[in-house]
Amino acid sequence: MRRIRYHSHGGPEVLTLEEVPAPVPEKGQVLIRAEAIGANFVDTQLRRGMIQTELYRRPLPRPLTGDVVGTVEAVGPDADPDLIGRRVAAASEDAFGDLVLVDEPGLVRVPDGLDIGTAGALPMMAPVALGALRAGRPARGETVLVHSAAGAIGHLAVQLAKVLGAGTVIATASTAAKLDFARAQGADAGVDYTDEDWPQQVRAASSGGVDVVLDAVGGDIMRRSLDVLAPYGRLVTYGAASGELGAVPVADLFALRSVTGFSLLAAYAADPERARKDQAELTSYATRGLLRAAVHARLPLTETPEVHRLLESRAQLGRVLVVP
Ligand SMILES: NC(=O)c1ccc[n+]([C@@H]2O[C@H](COP(=O)([O-])OP(=O)(O)OC[C@H]3O[C@@H](n4cnc5c(N)ncnc54)[C@H](OP(=O)(O)O)[C@@H]3O)[C@@H](O)[C@H]2O)c1
């Protein structure tokens, strides 16, 4: 089978296609023949060696993370043999290959007829969007601001904010086309956060300030987001796509603002039952047509470097899929 690895940190060209024997599932594992793999932006930063936090540190050579959708081809000892032939989705730290090994408990059974983009969002992207939103404790009717709202997680967060009962949802992104896309996901207003006065534009759209901000851009965008919060407003930080984590001046919190962090890995480590509950909730939204993941492009596995170039160009509206 073919798979992708990088043996050194660097640009997209370090991504290497390798031919290796098919893996054999061990105890509790399942082998999936990949139909499509959803790419993750964070891998572009990991590939460049930009992220050195303990949570993400792994040795080289390193595979790419992603969400695989496909059919179970084989199961290991103790895994359910009835899964063979079943269409499933799962997140994996070694997702870019013709065949992908995953642990059975992490599997999502894809409902019949669900489109491939939405199926691929169920293991990780949609749970991150849901978890980040819930970390902001949005009450019905409150105003929610979603940064980088045209991205893979961002556009799902816009949809889920509405599902959870948000009042006004404000989207930010870097181009007019992305803002149109975010409005099509249900956002009530769009603000280009490359404009210097974007906080004023957000305040104008929010009448009285924002109750919950979801931010995975970091840096200046995260820091200036504090200024758009209403009294008792909450900023949820769950990533740093800009490459800068940013700092929160404690004095800025005195105006009744709070900042909280969210990581899916940490959330599921703290409460292993939560993954199952998230899946049930999100699958229900998906089958009822309340949650739909947009697919920006589908590229072959051989063009994985091109996938990373695309993600780094910030062009994607929704998710980029690799099709083996
Ligand atoms: N906490 C968790 O558990 C968790 C799990 C998975 C991912 N994440 C994080 O969630 C974020 C979104 O991930 P995703 O896969 O859905 O990516 P994505 O949103 O599809 O892509 C990243 C977006 O970030 C924006 N961006 C802002 N500054 C940028 C810069 N300097 N360079 C490149 N992009 C920039 C771009 O949108 P604009 O062009 O509109 O600015 C870009 O499209 C990432 O920060 C990722 O690390 C967190």
Coordinates of C-alpha atoms and ligand atoms in Angstrom, one line a residue:
M1 CA 0.0 0.0 0.0
R2 CA 1.0 3.7 -0.4
R3 CA 1.4 6.1 2.5
I4 CA 2.8 9.6 3.2
R5 CA 5.7 10.4 5.6
Y6 CA 8.1 13.3 6.1
H7 CA 11.6 12.5 7.3
S8 CA 12.6 16.1 7.9
H9 CA 10.8 19.4 8.7
G10 CA 10.3 21.8 5.8
G11 CA 8.1 22.8 3.0
P12 CA 5.4 20.7 1.3
E13 CA 8.2 19.0 -0.8
V14 CA 9.3 17.0 2.2
L15 CA 6.1 15.0 2.0
T16 CA 7.1 11.6 0.6
L17 CA 5.0 8.8 -0.9
E18 CA 6.2 5.4 0.3
E19 CA 5.3 1.9 -0.7
V20 CA 4.9 -0.5 2.3
P21 CA 3.3 -3.8 3.1
A22 CA -0.4 -3.6 4.3
P23 CA -0.6 -3.3 8.1
V24 CA -2.2 -6.1 10.1
P25 CA -4.8 -5.0 12.8
E26 CA -3.8 -5.9 16.3
K27 CA -6.0 -6.4 19.4
G28 CA -8.9 -4.0 19.3
Q29 CA -7.8 -2.5 16.0
V30 CA -9.6 -2.1 12.7
L31 CA -8.2 -1.7 9.2
I32 CA -10.0 0.7 6.9
R33 CA -9.7 0.9 3.1
A34 CA -9.7 4.7 2.6
E35 CA -12.3 6.2 0.3
A36 CA -11.3 9.8 1.3
I37 CA -9.1 11.5 3.9
G38 CA -9.8 14.9 5.3
A39 CA -6.6 17.0 5.6
N40 CA -5.8 19.1 8.7
F41 CA -4.3 22.6 8.6
V42 CA -2.3 21.9 11.8
D43 CA -0.1 19.4 9.9
T44 CA 1.3 22.2 7.8
Q45 CA 2.6 23.7 11.0
L46 CA 3.8 20.4 12.4
R47 CA 5.6 19.6 9.1
R48 CA 7.4 22.9 9.3
G49 CA 8.4 22.1 12.9
M50 CA 6.5 25.1 14.2
I51 CA 4.7 23.4 17.0
Q52 CA 6.9 22.0 19.8
T53 CA 4.3 21.6 22.6
E54 CA 4.4 18.3 24.5
L55 CA 0.9 17.4 23.4
Y56 CA 2.0 17.3 19.7
R57 CA 5.6 16.3 19.9
R58 CA 6.4 13.1 17.9
P59 CA 9.6 11.6 16.4
L60 CA 10.5 11.8 12.7
P61 CA 9.7 10.2 10.3
R62 CA 6.2 11.4 10.9
P63 CA 2.9 10.7 9.3
L64 CA 0.0 13.1 8.7
T65 CA -3.1 13.3 10.8
G66 CA -6.5 13.3 9.2
D67 CA -10.0 11.9 9.2
V68 CA -10.5 8.8 7.1
V69 CA -13.8 7.6 5.6
G70 CA -13.8 4.2 4.2
T71 CA -14.8 0.5 4.5
V72 CA -13.6 -1.9 7.2
E73 CA -11.4 -4.4 5.5
A74 CA -10.1 -6.5 8.5
V75 CA -10.4 -6.5 12.2
G76 CA -7.9 -7.6 14.9
P77 CA -8.6 -9.9 17.8
D78 CA -11.3 -8.6 20.1
A79 CA -12.7 -6.2 17.5
D80 CA -16.2 -6.7 16.2
P81 CA -16.1 -8.9 13.1
D82 CA -19.5 -7.6 12.0
L83 CA -17.7 -4.3 11.2
I84 CA -16.1 -5.9 8.1
G85 CA -17.6 -4.3 5.0
R86 CA -19.2 -1.4 7.1
R87 CA -18.7 2.2 6.1
V88 CA -17.0 4.1 8.9
A89 CA -15.0 7.2 9.7
A90 CA -12.2 7.8 12.2
A91 CA -9.5 10.3 13.1
S92 CA -6.0 9.0 12.9
E93 CA -2.5 10.3 13.5
D94 CA -1.4 8.2 10.5
A95 CA -4.2 8.9 8.1
F96 CA -2.7 9.4 4.7
G97 CA -2.6 6.0 3.1
D98 CA -4.6 3.4 1.1
L99 CA -5.2 1.5 4.3
V100 CA -5.5 3.1 7.7
L101 CA -5.3 1.3 11.2
V102 CA -7.6 2.8 13.9
D103 CA -8.7 1.7 17.4
E104 CA -12.3 0.3 17.3
P105 CA -13.6 2.7 20.1
G106 CA -12.8 5.7 17.9
L107 CA -14.9 4.5 15.0
V108 CA -17.9 6.4 13.8
R109 CA -20.5 4.3 12.0
V110 CA -21.4 6.4 9.0
P111 CA -25.2 6.6 8.5
D112 CA -26.4 5.3 5.1
G113 CA -26.4 8.0 2.4
L114 CA -24.4 10.6 4.3
D115 CA -22.1 12.6 2.0
I116 CA -18.4 12.0 2.2
G117 CA -17.5 15.5 3.4
T118 CA -19.9 15.4 6.4
A119 CA -18.9 11.8 7.2
G120 CA -15.3 12.9 7.3
A121 CA -16.1 15.8 9.7
L122 CA -17.8 13.5 12.3
P123 CA -14.6 12.1 14.0
M124 CA -12.8 15.4 14.7
M125 CA -13.7 18.7 12.9
A126 CA -17.3 18.7 14.1
P127 CA -16.4 17.6 17.6
V128 CA -13.8 20.4 17.9
A129 CA -16.4 23.0 16.6
L130 CA -19.0 21.7 19.1
G131 CA -16.5 21.4 22.0
A132 CA -15.1 24.9 21.4
L133 CA -18.6 26.4 21.3
R134 CA -19.7 24.6 24.4
A135 CA -16.5 25.8 26.2
G136 CA -17.9 29.3 25.6
R137 CA -21.2 28.3 27.3
P138 CA -23.4 30.1 24.8
A139 CA -26.9 30.8 26.1
R140 CA -29.8 30.9 23.7
G141 CA -30.0 34.2 21.7
E142 CA -26.4 35.2 22.6
T143 CA -24.1 36.7 20.0
V144 CA -21.3 34.4 18.8
L145 CA -18.2 35.5 16.8
V146 CA -16.5 32.8 14.8
H147 CA -13.0 33.6 13.5
S148 CA -11.6 32.0 10.3
A149 CA -15.2 31.0 9.7
A150 CA -14.7 29.7 6.2
G151 CA -12.2 27.0 7.4
A152 CA -12.8 23.3 7.9
I153 CA -13.7 23.8 11.6
G154 CA -14.9 27.4 11.3
H155 CA -17.8 26.7 8.8
L156 CA -19.0 23.9 11.0
A157 CA -18.9 26.2 14.1
V158 CA -21.1 28.7 12.3
Q159 CA -23.7 26.0 11.6
L160 CA -23.5 24.6 15.1
A161 CA -23.7 28.0 16.7
K162 CA -27.1 28.3 15.0
V163 CA -28.1 24.8 15.9
L164 CA -27.3 25.5 19.6
G165 CA -29.6 28.5 19.5
A166 CA -27.2 31.5 19.1
G167 CA -28.8 34.8 18.2
T168 CA -26.5 36.7 15.9
V169 CA -23.6 34.8 14.5
I170 CA -20.7 37.0 13.1
A171 CA -18.1 35.4 10.9
T172 CA -14.6 36.7 10.1
A173 CA -12.3 35.7 7.3
S174 CA -9.6 37.2 5.1
T175 CA -11.5 37.6 1.8
A176 CA -14.9 38.6 0.5
A177 CA -15.4 35.2 -1.1
K178 CA -14.8 33.5 2.3
L179 CA -17.3 35.9 4.0
D180 CA -20.0 35.1 1.3
F181 CA -19.3 31.4 2.0
A182 CA -19.6 31.9 5.8
R183 CA -23.0 33.7 5.3
A184 CA -24.1 30.7 3.2
Q185 CA -23.3 28.6 6.3
G186 CA -25.8 30.7 8.3
A187 CA -23.7 33.6 9.6
D188 CA -25.7 36.8 10.0
A189 CA -22.8 39.1 9.3
G190 CA -19.3 38.9 7.9
V191 CA -16.3 41.0 8.8
D192 CA -12.9 40.9 7.0
Y193 CA -10.4 40.7 9.9
T194 CA -7.6 41.9 7.7
D195 CA -9.2 45.3 7.9
E196 CA -7.4 47.3 10.6
D197 CA -10.8 48.4 12.1
W198 CA -12.3 44.9 12.2
P199 CA -13.1 45.2 16.0
Q200 CA -15.2 48.3 15.4
Q201 CA -17.0 46.5 12.5
V202 CA -17.7 43.6 14.8
R203 CA -19.0 45.9 17.5
A204 CA -21.3 47.6 15.0
A205 CA -22.7 44.2 13.9
S206 CA -23.2 43.0 17.5
S207 CA -25.1 45.8 19.3
G208 CA -23.6 45.7 22.7
G209 CA -20.7 43.3 22.2
V210 CA -20.1 39.7 21.6
D211 CA -20.9 37.0 24.2
V212 CA -18.7 34.2 22.8
V213 CA -15.7 34.4 20.5
L214 CA -14.2 31.3 19.0
D215 CA -10.6 31.8 18.0
A216 CA -8.0 29.5 16.4
V217 CA -6.0 32.2 14.7
G218 CA -4.1 33.5 17.8
G219 CA -1.7 36.4 17.9
D220 CA -3.1 39.9 17.4
I221 CA -6.6 38.6 16.3
M222 CA -6.9 36.7 19.6
R223 CA -5.7 39.7 21.7
R224 CA -7.9 42.3 19.9
S225 CA -10.9 39.9 20.3
L226 CA -11.0 40.8 24.0
D227 CA -12.1 44.3 23.0
V228 CA -15.2 43.1 21.3
L229 CA -16.5 41.1 24.3
A230 CA -19.7 42.2 26.1
P231 CA -19.6 42.2 29.9
Y232 CA -19.2 38.6 31.0
G233 CA -18.2 37.6 27.5
R234 CA -16.1 34.5 26.9
L235 CA -13.2 34.0 24.5
V236 CA -12.4 30.4 23.6
T237 CA -8.9 29.8 22.2
Y238 CA -8.4 26.5 20.4
G239 CA -5.6 27.0 18.0
A240 CA -3.0 29.4 16.5
A241 CA -3.2 29.2 12.7
S242 CA -1.3 32.5 12.5
G243 CA 1.7 30.7 14.1
E244 CA 1.6 33.0 17.1
L245 CA 0.0 31.9 20.3
G246 CA -0.5 35.5 21.5
A247 CA -0.6 36.7 25.1
V248 CA -3.6 37.8 27.2
P249 CA -2.9 40.9 29.3
V250 CA -4.5 40.0 32.6
A251 CA -5.6 43.6 33.1
D252 CA -7.8 43.3 30.0
L253 CA -9.8 40.7 31.9
F254 CA -10.9 43.1 34.6
A255 CA -13.7 44.4 32.4
L256 CA -15.7 41.2 33.2
R257 CA -14.1 39.1 30.4
S258 CA -12.8 35.5 30.6
V259 CA -10.6 33.4 28.4
T260 CA -10.8 29.6 28.2
G261 CA -9.0 27.0 26.2
F262 CA -10.2 24.0 24.3
S263 CA -8.5 20.9 23.0
L264 CA -10.4 17.8 21.8
L265 CA -7.5 15.6 22.9
A266 CA -7.6 17.0 26.4
A267 CA -11.5 17.0 26.5
Y268 CA -11.6 13.3 25.6
A269 CA -8.7 12.4 28.0
A270 CA -10.7 14.1 30.8
D271 CA -13.9 12.4 29.9
P272 CA -13.6 9.3 27.6
E273 CA -17.4 8.9 27.5
R274 CA -17.7 12.3 25.9
A275 CA -16.5 11.1 22.4
R276 CA -19.5 8.7 22.2
K277 CA -22.0 11.4 23.3
D278 CA -20.5 14.0 20.8
Q279 CA -20.8 11.4 18.0
A280 CA -24.4 10.6 18.7
E281 CA -25.3 14.3 18.9
L282 CA -23.4 15.3 15.7
T283 CA -24.6 12.3 13.7
S284 CA -28.1 13.3 14.6
Y285 CA -27.6 16.8 13.3
A286 CA -26.0 15.4 10.2
T287 CA -28.8 13.0 9.4
R288 CA -31.4 15.8 10.0
G289 CA -29.5 18.0 7.5
L290 CA -28.5 20.6 10.2
L291 CA -24.8 20.0 9.7
R292 CA -23.1 19.7 6.3
A293 CA -19.4 19.9 5.7
A294 CA -18.3 21.6 2.5
V295 CA -15.6 20.0 0.4
H296 CA -13.3 22.6 -1.2
A297 CA -11.3 20.1 -3.4
R298 CA -10.5 16.5 -3.8
L299 CA -6.9 15.6 -4.8
P300 CA -5.2 12.2 -5.2
L301 CA -2.8 10.9 -2.5
T302 CA 0.1 11.4 -4.9
E303 CA -0.7 15.2 -4.8
T304 CA -0.5 15.5 -1.0
P305 CA 2.3 18.2 -1.3
E306 CA -0.3 20.2 -3.4
V307 CA -2.9 19.7 -0.6
H308 CA -0.5 21.4 1.9
R309 CA 0.3 24.2 -0.6
L310 CA -3.4 24.8 -0.9
L311 CA -3.9 24.9 2.9
E312 CA -1.0 27.3 3.3
S313 CA -2.4 29.6 0.6
R314 CA -5.5 30.0 2.8
A315 CA -7.7 29.4 -0.2
Q316 CA -9.9 26.6 1.2
L317 CA -13.7 27.0 1.7
G318 CA -14.4 24.1 4.1
R319 CA -12.4 20.9 3.9
V320 CA -9.8 19.6 1.4
L321 CA -10.0 15.8 0.8
V322 CA -7.4 13.4 -0.4
V323 CA -8.7 10.5 -2.4
P324 CA -6.4 7.5 -2.6
Ligands
LIG1 N1 -8.1 22.5 19.8 C1 -8.3 21.4 19.1 O1 -8.7 20.3 19.6 C2 -8.1 21.5 17.6 C3 -8.2 20.4 16.8 C4 -8.0 20.5 15.4 C5 -7.6 21.7 14.9 N2 -7.4 22.8 15.7 C6 -7.0 24.1 15.2 O2 -8.1 24.7 14.6 C7 -7.7 25.6 13.6 C8 -8.5 25.4 12.3 O3 -8.1 24.2 11.8 P1 -8.7 23.8 10.4 O4 -8.0 22.5 10.0 O5 -10.1 23.9 10.3 O6 -8.0 24.9 9.4 P2 -8.7 25.9 8.5 O7 -9.5 26.9 9.3 O8 -9.3 25.3 7.3 O9 -7.4 26.7 7.9 C9 -6.8 27.6 8.8 C10 -7.3 29.1 8.5 O10 -6.7 29.9 9.4 C11 -6.7 31.2 8.9 N3 -5.5 31.9 9.1 C12 -5.3 33.0 9.8 N4 -4.0 33.4 9.8 C13 -3.3 32.5 9.0 C14 -2.0 32.4 8.6 N5 -1.0 33.3 9.0 N6 -1.7 31.4 7.8 C15 -2.5 30.5 7.4 N7 -3.9 30.6 7.8 C16 -4.3 31.6 8.6 C17 -7.0 31.1 7.4 O11 -8.4 31.6 7.2 P3 -8.5 33.1 6.6 O12 -7.8 33.2 5.3 O13 -9.9 33.4 6.6 O14 -7.7 34.0 7.7 C18 -7.0 29.6 7.1 O15 -7.9 29.2 6.1 C19 -6.2 25.4 13.5 O16 -5.6 26.5 14.2 C20 -5.9 24.1 14.2 O17 -4.7 24.0 14.8 C21 -7.7 22.7 17.1

